[in-house]
mmCIF file of C-alpha atoms in Angstrom:
data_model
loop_
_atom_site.group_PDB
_atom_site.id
_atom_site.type_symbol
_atom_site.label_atom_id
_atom_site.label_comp_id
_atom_site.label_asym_id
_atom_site.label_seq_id
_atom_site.Cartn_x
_atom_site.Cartn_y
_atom_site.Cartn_z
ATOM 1 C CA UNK K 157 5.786 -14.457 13.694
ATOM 2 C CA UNK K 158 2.188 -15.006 12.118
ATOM 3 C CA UNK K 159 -0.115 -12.681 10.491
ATOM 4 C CA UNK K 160 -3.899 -12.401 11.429
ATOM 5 C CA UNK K 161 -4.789 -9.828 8.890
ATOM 6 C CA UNK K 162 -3.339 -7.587 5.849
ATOM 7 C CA UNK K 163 -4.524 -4.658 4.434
ATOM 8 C CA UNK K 164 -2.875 -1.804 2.545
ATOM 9 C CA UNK K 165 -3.085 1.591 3.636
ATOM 10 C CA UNK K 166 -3.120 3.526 0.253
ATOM 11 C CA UNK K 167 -2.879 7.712 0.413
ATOM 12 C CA UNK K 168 -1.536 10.137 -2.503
ATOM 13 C CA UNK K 169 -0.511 13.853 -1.146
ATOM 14 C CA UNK K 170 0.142 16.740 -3.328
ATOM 15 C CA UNK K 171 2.999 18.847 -2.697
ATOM 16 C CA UNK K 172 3.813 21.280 -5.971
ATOM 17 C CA UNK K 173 5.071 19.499 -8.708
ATOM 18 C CA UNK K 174 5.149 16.341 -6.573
ATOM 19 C CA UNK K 175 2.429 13.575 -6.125
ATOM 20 C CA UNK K 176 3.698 11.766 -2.904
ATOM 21 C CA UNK K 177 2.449 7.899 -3.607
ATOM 22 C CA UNK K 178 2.092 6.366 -0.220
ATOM 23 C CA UNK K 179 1.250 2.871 1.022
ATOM 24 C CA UNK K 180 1.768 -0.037 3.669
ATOM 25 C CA UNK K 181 1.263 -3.209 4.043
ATOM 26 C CA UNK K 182 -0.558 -3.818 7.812
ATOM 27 C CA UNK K 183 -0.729 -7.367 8.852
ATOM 28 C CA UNK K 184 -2.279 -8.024 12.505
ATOM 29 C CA UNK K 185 -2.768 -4.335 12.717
ATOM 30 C CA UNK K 186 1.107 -3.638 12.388
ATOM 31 C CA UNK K 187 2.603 -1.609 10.060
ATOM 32 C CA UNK K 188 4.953 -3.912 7.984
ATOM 33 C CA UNK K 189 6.015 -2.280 4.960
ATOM 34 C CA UNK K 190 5.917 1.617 4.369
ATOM 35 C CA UNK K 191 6.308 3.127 1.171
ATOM 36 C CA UNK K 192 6.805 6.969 -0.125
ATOM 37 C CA UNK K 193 7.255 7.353 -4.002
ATOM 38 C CA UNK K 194 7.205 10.307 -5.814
ATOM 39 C CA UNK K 195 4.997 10.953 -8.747
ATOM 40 C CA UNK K 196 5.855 13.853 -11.131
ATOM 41 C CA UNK K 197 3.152 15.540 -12.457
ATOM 42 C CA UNK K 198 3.615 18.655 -14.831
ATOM 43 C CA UNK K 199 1.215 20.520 -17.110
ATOM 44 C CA UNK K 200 2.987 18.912 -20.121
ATOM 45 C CA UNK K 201 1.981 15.494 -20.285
ATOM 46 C CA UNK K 202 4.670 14.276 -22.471
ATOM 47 C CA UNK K 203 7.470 15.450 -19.741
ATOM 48 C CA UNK K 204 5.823 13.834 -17.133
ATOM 49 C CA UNK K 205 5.486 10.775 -18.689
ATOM 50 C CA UNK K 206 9.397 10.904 -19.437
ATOM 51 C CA UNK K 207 10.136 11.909 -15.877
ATOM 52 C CA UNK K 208 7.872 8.975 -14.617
ATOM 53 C CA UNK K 209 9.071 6.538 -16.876
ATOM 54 C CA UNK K 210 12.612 7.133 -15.733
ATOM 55 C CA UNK K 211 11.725 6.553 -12.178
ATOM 56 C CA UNK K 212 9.747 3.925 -12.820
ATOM 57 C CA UNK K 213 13.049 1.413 -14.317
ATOM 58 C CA UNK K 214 14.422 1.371 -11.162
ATOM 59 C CA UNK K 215 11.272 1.303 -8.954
ATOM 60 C CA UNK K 216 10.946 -2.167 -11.290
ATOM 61 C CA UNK K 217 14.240 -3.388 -9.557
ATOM 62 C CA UNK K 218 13.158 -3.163 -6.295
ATOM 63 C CA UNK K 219 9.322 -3.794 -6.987
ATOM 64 C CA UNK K 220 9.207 -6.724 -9.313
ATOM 65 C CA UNK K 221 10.220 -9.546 -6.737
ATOM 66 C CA UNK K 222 7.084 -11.773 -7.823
ATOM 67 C CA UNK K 223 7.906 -11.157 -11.666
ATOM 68 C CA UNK K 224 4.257 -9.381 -12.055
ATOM 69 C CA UNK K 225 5.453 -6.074 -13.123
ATOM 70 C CA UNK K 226 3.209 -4.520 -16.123
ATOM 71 C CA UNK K 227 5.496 -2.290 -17.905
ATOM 72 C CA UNK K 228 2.316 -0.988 -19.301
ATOM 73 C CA UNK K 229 1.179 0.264 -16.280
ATOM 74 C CA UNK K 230 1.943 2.892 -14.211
ATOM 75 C CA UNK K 231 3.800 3.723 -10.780
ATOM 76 C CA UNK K 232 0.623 3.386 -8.867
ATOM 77 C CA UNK K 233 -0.869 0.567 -10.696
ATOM 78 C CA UNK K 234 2.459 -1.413 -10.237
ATOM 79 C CA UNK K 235 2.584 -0.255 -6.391
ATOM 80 C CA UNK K 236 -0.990 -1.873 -5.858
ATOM 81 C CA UNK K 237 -0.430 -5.027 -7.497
ATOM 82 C CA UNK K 238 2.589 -5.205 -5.375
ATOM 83 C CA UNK K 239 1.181 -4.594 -2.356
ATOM 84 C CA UNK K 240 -1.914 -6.724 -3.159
ATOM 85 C CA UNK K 241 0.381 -9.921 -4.172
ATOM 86 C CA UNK K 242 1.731 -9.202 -0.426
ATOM 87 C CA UNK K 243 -1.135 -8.711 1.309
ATOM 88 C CA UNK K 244 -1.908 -12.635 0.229
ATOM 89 C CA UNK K 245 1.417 -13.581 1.632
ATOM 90 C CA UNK K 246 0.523 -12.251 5.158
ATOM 91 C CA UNK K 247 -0.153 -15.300 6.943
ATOM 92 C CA UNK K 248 2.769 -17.000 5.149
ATOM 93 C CA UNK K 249 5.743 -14.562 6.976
ATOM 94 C CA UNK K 250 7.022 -14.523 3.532
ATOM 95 C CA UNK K 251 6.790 -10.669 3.109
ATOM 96 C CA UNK K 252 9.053 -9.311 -0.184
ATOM 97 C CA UNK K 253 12.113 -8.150 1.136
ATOM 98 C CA UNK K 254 11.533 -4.505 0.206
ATOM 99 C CA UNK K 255 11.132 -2.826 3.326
ATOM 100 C CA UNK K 256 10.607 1.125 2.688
ATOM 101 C CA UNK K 257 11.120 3.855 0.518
ATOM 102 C CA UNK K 258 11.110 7.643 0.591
ATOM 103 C CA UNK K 259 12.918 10.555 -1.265
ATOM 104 C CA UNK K 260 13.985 13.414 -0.923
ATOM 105 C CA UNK K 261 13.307 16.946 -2.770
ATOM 106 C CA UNK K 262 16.167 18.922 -3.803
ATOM 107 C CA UNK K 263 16.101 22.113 -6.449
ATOM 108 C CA UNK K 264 12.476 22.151 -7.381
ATOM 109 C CA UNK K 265 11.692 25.259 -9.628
ATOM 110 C CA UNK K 266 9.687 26.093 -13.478
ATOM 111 C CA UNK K 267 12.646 25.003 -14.749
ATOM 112 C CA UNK K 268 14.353 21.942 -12.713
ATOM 113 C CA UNK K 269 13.602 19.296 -10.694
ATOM 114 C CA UNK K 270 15.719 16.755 -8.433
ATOM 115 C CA UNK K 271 15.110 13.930 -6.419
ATOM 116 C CA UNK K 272 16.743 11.373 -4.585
ATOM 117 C CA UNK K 273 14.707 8.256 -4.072
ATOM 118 C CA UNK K 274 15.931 5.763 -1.523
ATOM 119 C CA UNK K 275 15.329 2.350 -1.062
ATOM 120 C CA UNK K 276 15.423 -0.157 2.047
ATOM 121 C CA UNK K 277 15.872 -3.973 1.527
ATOM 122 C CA UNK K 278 16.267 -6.746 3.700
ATOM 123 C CA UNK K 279 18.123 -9.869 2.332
ATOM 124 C CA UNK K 280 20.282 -11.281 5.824
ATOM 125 C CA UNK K 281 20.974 -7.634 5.937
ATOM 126 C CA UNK K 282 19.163 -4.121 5.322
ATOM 127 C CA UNK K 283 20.936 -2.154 2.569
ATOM 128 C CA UNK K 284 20.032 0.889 1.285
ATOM 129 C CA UNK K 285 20.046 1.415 -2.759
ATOM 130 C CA UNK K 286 19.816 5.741 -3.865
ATOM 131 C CA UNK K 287 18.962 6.752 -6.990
ATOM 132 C CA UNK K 288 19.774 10.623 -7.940
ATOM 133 C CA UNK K 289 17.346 11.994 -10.828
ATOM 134 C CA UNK K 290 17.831 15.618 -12.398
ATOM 135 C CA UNK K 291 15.018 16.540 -14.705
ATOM 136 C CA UNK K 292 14.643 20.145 -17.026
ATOM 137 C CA UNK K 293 10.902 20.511 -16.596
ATOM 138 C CA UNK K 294 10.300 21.901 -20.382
ATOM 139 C CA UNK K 295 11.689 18.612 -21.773
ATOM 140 C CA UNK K 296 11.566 15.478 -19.217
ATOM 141 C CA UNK K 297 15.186 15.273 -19.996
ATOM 142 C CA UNK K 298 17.596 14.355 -18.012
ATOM 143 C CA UNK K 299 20.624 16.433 -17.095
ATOM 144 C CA UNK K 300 24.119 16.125 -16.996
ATOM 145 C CA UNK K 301 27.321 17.405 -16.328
ATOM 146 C CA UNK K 302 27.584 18.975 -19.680
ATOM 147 C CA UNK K 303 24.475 20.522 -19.629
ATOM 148 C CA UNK K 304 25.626 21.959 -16.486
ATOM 149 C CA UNK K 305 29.750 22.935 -16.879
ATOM 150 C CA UNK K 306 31.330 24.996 -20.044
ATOM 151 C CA UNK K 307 33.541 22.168 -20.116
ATOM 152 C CA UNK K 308 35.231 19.114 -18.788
ATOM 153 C CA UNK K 309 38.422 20.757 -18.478
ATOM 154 C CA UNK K 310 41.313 20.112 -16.355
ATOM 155 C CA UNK K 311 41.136 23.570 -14.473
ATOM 156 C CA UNK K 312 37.485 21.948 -13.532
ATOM 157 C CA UNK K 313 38.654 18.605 -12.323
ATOM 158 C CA UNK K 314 41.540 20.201 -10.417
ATOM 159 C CA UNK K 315 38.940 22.204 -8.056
ATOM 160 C CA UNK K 316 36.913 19.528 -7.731
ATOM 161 C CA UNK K 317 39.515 17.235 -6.989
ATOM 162 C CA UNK K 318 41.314 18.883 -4.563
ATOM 163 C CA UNK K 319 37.870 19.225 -2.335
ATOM 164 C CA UNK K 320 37.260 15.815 -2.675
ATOM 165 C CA UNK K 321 40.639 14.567 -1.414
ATOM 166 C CA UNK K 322 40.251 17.615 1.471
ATOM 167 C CA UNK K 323 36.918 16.054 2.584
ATOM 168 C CA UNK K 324 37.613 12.658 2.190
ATOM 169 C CA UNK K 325 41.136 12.987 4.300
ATOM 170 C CA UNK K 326 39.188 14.583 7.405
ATOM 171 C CA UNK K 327 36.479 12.047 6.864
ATOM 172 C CA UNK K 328 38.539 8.689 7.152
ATOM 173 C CA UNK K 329 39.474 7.213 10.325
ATOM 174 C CA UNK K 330 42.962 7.801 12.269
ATOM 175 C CA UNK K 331 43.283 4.080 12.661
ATOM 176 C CA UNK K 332 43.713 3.934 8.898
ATOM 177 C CA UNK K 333 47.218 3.690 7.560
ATOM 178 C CA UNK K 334 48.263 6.973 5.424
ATOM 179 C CA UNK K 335 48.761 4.518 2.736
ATOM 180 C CA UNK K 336 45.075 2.922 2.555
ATOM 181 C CA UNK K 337 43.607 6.613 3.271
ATOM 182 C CA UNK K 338 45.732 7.858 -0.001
ATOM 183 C CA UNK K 339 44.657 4.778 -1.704
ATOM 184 C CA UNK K 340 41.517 5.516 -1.235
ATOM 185 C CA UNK K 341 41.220 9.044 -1.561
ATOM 186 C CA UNK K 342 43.251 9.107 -5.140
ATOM 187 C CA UNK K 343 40.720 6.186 -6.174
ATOM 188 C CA UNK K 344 37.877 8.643 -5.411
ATOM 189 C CA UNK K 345 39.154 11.532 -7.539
ATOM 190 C CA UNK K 346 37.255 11.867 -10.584
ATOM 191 C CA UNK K 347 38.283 11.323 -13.880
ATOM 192 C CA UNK K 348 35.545 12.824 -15.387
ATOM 193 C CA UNK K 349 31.712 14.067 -14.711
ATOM 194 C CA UNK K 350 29.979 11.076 -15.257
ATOM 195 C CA UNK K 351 29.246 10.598 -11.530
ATOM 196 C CA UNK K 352 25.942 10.285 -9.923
ATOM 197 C CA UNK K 353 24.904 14.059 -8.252
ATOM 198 C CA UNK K 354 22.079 15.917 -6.758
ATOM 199 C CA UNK K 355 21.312 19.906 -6.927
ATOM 200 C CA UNK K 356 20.567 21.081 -3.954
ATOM 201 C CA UNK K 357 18.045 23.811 -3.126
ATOM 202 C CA UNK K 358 18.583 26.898 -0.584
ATOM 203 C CA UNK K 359 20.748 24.873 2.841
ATOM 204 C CA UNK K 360 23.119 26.290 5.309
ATOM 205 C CA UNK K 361 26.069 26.207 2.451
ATOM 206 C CA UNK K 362 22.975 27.394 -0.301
ATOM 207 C CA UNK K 363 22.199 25.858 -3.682
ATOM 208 C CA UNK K 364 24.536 23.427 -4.987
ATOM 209 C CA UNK K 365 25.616 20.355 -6.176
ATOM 210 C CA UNK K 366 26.329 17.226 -4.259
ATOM 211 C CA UNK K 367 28.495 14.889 -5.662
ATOM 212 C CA UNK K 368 27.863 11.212 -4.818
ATOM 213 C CA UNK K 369 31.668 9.252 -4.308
ATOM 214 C CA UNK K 370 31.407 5.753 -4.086
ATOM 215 C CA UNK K 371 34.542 3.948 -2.521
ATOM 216 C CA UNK K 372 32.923 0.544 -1.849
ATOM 217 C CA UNK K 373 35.394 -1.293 -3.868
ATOM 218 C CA UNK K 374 37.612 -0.267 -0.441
ATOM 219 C CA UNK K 375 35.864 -2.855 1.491
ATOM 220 C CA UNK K 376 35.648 0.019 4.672
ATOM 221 C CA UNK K 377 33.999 -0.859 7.857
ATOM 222 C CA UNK K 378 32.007 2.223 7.697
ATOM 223 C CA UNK K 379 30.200 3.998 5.082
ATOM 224 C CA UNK K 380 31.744 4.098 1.441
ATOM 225 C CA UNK K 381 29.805 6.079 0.135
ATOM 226 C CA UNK K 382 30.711 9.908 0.472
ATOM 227 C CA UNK K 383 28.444 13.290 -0.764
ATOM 228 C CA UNK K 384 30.634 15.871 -1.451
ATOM 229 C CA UNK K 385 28.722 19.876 -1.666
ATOM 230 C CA UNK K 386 30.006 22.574 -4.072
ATOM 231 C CA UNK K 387 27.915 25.702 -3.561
ATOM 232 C CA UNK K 388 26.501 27.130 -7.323
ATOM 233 C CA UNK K 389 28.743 30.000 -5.762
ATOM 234 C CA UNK K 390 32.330 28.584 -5.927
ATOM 235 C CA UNK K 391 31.129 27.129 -9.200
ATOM 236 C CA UNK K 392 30.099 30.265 -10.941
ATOM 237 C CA UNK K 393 33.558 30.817 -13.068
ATOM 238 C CA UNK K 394 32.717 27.461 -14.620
ATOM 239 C CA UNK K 395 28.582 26.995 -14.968
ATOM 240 C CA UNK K 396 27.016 27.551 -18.098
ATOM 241 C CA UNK K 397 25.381 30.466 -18.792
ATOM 242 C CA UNK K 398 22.165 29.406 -19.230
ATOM 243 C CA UNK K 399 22.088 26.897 -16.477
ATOM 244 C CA UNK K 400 23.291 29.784 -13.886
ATOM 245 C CA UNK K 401 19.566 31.525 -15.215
ATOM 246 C CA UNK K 402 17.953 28.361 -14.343
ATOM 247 C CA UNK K 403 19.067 27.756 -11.076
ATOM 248 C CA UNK K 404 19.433 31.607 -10.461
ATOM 249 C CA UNK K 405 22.672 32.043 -9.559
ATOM 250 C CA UNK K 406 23.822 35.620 -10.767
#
């Protein structure tokens, strides 16, 4: 294919705490590349800046394919130099492989924020790379499993556990042996709470957390990597006080 013409289509939408960055790439009139990334933008300056800074490492790795990102600049200023390095490549069919992004809004209150951000690339394949981000408002700091469980203890793991291999059991295919599903499921269990997750805001199962399980050591013909939910509710014996008040879960 040959492109006539490029031009980027460049609009920023406020939604709460969320500046939604958009812009495309049009060549010949055609939309070519799409791109949604969010902007965090908070009365203190110094947590947004945190926040955004976060983001903004692994928007590099998926950005940065001409070696032009400004680590002094910011998300939009990166975003336009990307898109205008691009728009010279039009004619060329020599497009970066970075397709699309968008993200997703998850618990989004005074106190917390979470996104997952989502990213489309096209190398002989399309893949899609997802980032999970956590963020107490008041600090730009991100949170983790301790700031979210009393502790890591084995009473913890156990529950946790046992819904993961539960899930993951119904979820695998009946062509699978029993020995490659148990292989797989007992690989999944966690060790500990280091994993990648996502709080959820009000959905048909209510505020949560979704675990992210990634099996794609398995080499699976089908998706390998698995969310598994845990309502705030069946949680509640082992959530921290004060995290329970800032979620507000009673």
């Amino acid at each position: 294919m040959v492109f006539q013409s490029c031009k980027s289509q460049k609009k920023i939408i406020k939604d709460d705490l969320i500046l939604n960055i958009k812009d495309s790439i049009v060549c010949n009139n055609k939309i070519e590349r799409k791109y949604n990334l969010p902007y965090v933008k908070l009365g203190d300056k110094i947590s947004s800046k945190k926040i955004n800074d976060r983001i903004l490492i692994d928007v590099k790795a998926n950005i940065d394919w001409f070696d032009t990102f400004n680590k002094e600049k910011g998300l939009q200023e990166n975003l336009n130099l990307f898109i205008l390095i691009n728009e010279e490549k039009c004619n060329e069919n020599s497009l970066a492989p970075f397709v699309t992004s968008y993200y997703e809004i998850g618990e989004a209150s005074k106190n917390i924020i979470s996104l997952k951000l989502f990213f489309e690339i096209y190398s002989g394949s399309l893949r899609v790379e997802e980032y999970y981000y956590n963020f107490f408002l008041d600090s730009g700091l991100e949170i983790t499993s301790k700031d979210i469980f009393k502790s890591q203890s084995k009473e913890l793991l156990n529950y946790l556990n046992n819904k993961i291999e539960s899930e993951l059991n119904d979820f695998f295919e009946e062509e699978m042996t029993e020995n490659e599903k148990q292989l797989i499921i007992k690989k999944s269990l966690l060790t500990n709470l280091s994993q990648r997750f996502f709080l959820t805001n009000e959905n048909e199962n209510g505020k949560g957390l979704d675990i992210l399980i990634d099996s794609s050591w398995a080499n699976l013909n089908f998706s390998s990597v698995f969310n598994v939910f845990f309502s705030f509710e069946e949680l509640k014996p082992f959530l921290k006080e004060d995290f329970k008040m800032k979620v507000g879960v009673e």
